[in-house]
N, CA and C atoms as an extended XYZ file, in Angstrom:
156
Properties=species:S:1:pos:R:3:atomname:S:1:resname:S:1:resid:I:1 pbc="F F F"
N        15.128        0.544      -19.034 N   MET     1
C        13.733        0.253      -19.299 CA  MET     1
C        12.856        1.304      -18.623 C   MET     1
N        11.863        1.751      -19.342 N   PHE     2
C        10.937        2.748      -18.818 CA  PHE     2
C         9.977        2.107      -17.822 C   PHE     2
N         9.778        2.765      -16.701 N   GLU     3
C         8.848        2.281      -15.683 CA  GLU     3
C         7.828        3.384      -15.422 C   GLU     3
N         6.531        3.054      -15.456 N   PRO     4
C         5.524        4.079      -15.170 CA  PRO     4
C         5.776        4.751      -13.816 C   PRO     4
N         5.451        6.029      -13.746 N   PHE     5
C         5.678        6.806      -12.528 CA  PHE     5
C         5.008        6.156      -11.322 C   PHE     5
N         3.790        5.657      -11.495 N   ALA     6
C         3.075        5.022      -10.385 CA  ALA     6
C         3.841        3.806       -9.867 C   ALA     6
N         4.449        3.050      -10.768 N   VAL     7
C         5.214        1.870      -10.354 CA  VAL     7
C         6.463        2.307       -9.597 C   VAL     7
N         7.084        3.376      -10.045 N   GLU     8
C         8.248        3.901       -9.322 CA  GLU     8
C         7.853        4.292       -7.893 C   GLU     8
N         6.718        4.967       -7.747 N   LEU     9
C         6.230        5.337       -6.416 CA  LEU     9
C         5.979        4.100       -5.569 C   LEU     9
N         5.359        3.101       -6.170 N   TYR    10
C         5.048        1.859       -5.464 CA  TYR    10
C         6.323        1.182       -4.962 C   TYR    10
N         7.334        1.109       -5.813 N   ARG    11
C         8.606        0.486       -5.407 CA  ARG    11
C         9.264        1.266       -4.273 C   ARG    11
N         9.221        2.581       -4.362 N   ARG    12
C         9.793        3.401       -3.294 CA  ARG    12
C         9.028        3.198       -1.990 C   ARG    12
N         7.714        3.066       -2.093 N   PHE    13
C         6.877        2.802       -0.925 CA  PHE    13
C         7.241        1.450       -0.312 C   PHE    13
N         7.399        0.434       -1.154 N   LEU    14
C         7.782       -0.889       -0.654 CA  LEU    14
C         9.166       -0.876       -0.010 C   LEU    14
N        10.017        0.036       -0.443 N   ASN    15
C        11.366        0.150        0.118 CA  ASN    15
C        11.411        1.002        1.387 C   ASN    15
N        10.243        1.412        1.878 N   GLY    16
C        10.202        2.067        3.175 CA  GLY    16
C         9.818        3.522        3.218 C   GLY    16
N         9.695        4.185        2.077 N   GLU    17
C         9.278        5.585        2.101 CA  GLU    17
C         7.778        5.652        2.389 C   GLU    17
N         7.379        6.574        3.211 N   THR    18
C         5.957        6.730        3.519 CA  THR    18
C         5.278        7.571        2.430 C   THR    18
N         3.961        7.499        2.426 N   VAL    19
C         3.186        8.319        1.488 CA  VAL    19
C         3.508        9.793        1.719 C   VAL    19
N         3.598       10.191        2.978 N   GLN    20
C         3.893       11.590        3.306 CA  GLN    20
C         5.282       12.002        2.828 C   GLN    20
N         6.264       11.119        2.980 N   GLN    21
C         7.614       11.431        2.504 CA  GLN    21
C         7.636       11.572        0.987 C   GLN    21
N         6.980       10.660        0.299 N   LEU    22
C         6.929       10.735       -1.158 CA  LEU    22
C         6.241       12.013       -1.605 C   LEU    22
N         5.129       12.325       -0.974 N   ALA    23
C         4.385       13.534       -1.333 CA  ALA    23
C         5.240       14.784       -1.142 C   ALA    23
N         5.918       14.858       -0.014 N   ALA    24
C         6.746       16.031        0.277 CA  ALA    24
C         7.918       16.145       -0.690 C   ALA    24
N         8.575       15.029       -0.980 N   SER    25
C         9.752       15.092       -1.848 CA  SER    25
C         9.392       15.384       -3.298 C   SER    25
N         8.186       15.022       -3.703 N   LEU    26
C         7.780       15.209       -5.101 CA  LEU    26
C         6.848       16.395       -5.309 C   LEU    26
N         6.368       16.975       -4.224 N   GLY    27
C         5.452       18.108       -4.338 CA  GLY    27
C         4.092       17.702       -4.874 C   GLY    27
N         3.654       16.509       -4.520 N   ILE    28
C         2.368       15.969       -4.968 CA  ILE    28
C         1.517       15.734       -3.727 C   ILE    28
N         0.217       16.047       -3.775 N   PRO    29
C        -0.628       15.782       -2.605 CA  PRO    29
C        -0.600       14.300       -2.212 C   PRO    29
N        -0.619       14.037       -0.909 N   ALA    30
C        -0.531       12.676       -0.392 CA  ALA    30
C        -1.649       11.784       -0.928 C   ALA    30
N        -2.852       12.335       -1.091 N   ASP    31
C        -3.942       11.499       -1.595 CA  ASP    31
C        -3.675       11.027       -3.022 C   ASP    31
N        -3.029       11.852       -3.817 N   ARG    32
C        -2.676       11.455       -5.191 CA  ARG    32
C        -1.595       10.382       -5.186 C   ARG    32
N        -0.625       10.520       -4.286 N   VAL    33
C         0.432        9.510       -4.162 CA  VAL    33
C        -0.202        8.173       -3.788 C   VAL    33
N        -1.109        8.209       -2.832 N   GLU    34
C        -1.787        6.991       -2.382 CA  GLU    34
C        -2.564        6.335       -3.523 C   GLU    34
N        -3.260        7.123       -4.303 N   ILE    35
C        -4.023        6.598       -5.443 CA  ILE    35
C        -3.081        5.939       -6.449 C   ILE    35
N        -1.969        6.579       -6.732 N   ARG    36
C        -1.014        6.023       -7.694 CA  ARG    36
C        -0.380        4.734       -7.191 C   ARG    36
N        -0.095        4.663       -5.907 N   ILE    37
C         0.475        3.440       -5.322 CA  ILE    37
C        -0.526        2.294       -5.447 C   ILE    37
N        -1.779        2.560       -5.135 N   ARG    38
C        -2.813        1.517       -5.260 CA  ARG    38
C        -2.973        1.070       -6.706 C   ARG    38
N        -2.966        2.021       -7.619 N   ALA    39
C        -3.100        1.685       -9.039 CA  ALA    39
C        -1.922        0.836       -9.510 C   ALA    39
N        -0.728        1.178       -9.081 N   ALA    40
C         0.457        0.413       -9.473 CA  ALA    40
C         0.400       -1.003       -8.925 C   ALA    40
N        -0.086       -1.148       -7.717 N   SER    41
C        -0.219       -2.473       -7.122 CA  SER    41
C        -1.146       -3.341       -7.965 C   SER    41
N        -2.301       -2.808       -8.331 N   ARG    42
C        -3.254       -3.560       -9.166 CA  ARG    42
C        -2.671       -3.845      -10.548 C   ARG    42
N        -1.974       -2.877      -11.111 N   TYR    43
C        -1.349       -3.041      -12.423 CA  TYR    43
C        -0.333       -4.183      -12.405 C   TYR    43
N         0.531       -4.194      -11.399 N   LEU    44
C         1.567       -5.226      -11.325 CA  LEU    44
C         0.970       -6.615      -11.092 C   LEU    44
N        -0.101       -6.689      -10.330 N   ILE    45
C        -0.786       -7.984      -10.146 CA  ILE    45
C        -1.299       -8.492      -11.482 C   ILE    45
N        -1.929       -7.622      -12.264 N   ARG    46
C        -2.444       -8.021      -13.594 CA  ARG    46
C        -1.312       -8.444      -14.511 C   ARG    46
N        -0.226       -7.708      -14.525 N   VAL    47
C         0.900       -8.023      -15.402 CA  VAL    47
C         1.503       -9.389      -15.048 C   VAL    47
N         1.643       -9.640      -13.748 N   HIS    48
C         2.217      -10.916      -13.325 CA  HIS    48
C         1.289      -12.087      -13.604 C   HIS    48
N        -0.005      -11.868      -13.514 N   ARG    49
C        -0.960      -12.935      -13.829 CA  ARG    49
C        -0.912      -13.293      -15.298 C   ARG    49
N        -0.780      -12.287      -16.158 N   ARG    50
C        -0.671      -12.544      -17.605 CA  ARG    50
C         0.582      -13.314      -17.957 C   ARG    50
N         1.656      -13.024      -17.228 N   ALA    51
C         2.949      -13.653      -17.511 CA  ALA    51
C         2.973      -15.112      -17.036 C   ALA    51
N         2.111      -15.446      -16.107 N   ALA    52
C         2.111      -16.812      -15.550 CA  ALA    52
C         1.442      -17.821      -16.473 C   ALA    52
């Protein structure tokens, strides 16, 4: 199943990787990683609310 990149980042963050580690390993600025993690969090909340 395809998972949006932001959701993948969010899951990795929840599993213990820091924003700085994700940024370094992916070559993406930390502020962009942080924005994507926040967006994924809001996205997943909306998806779960619809499913309930």
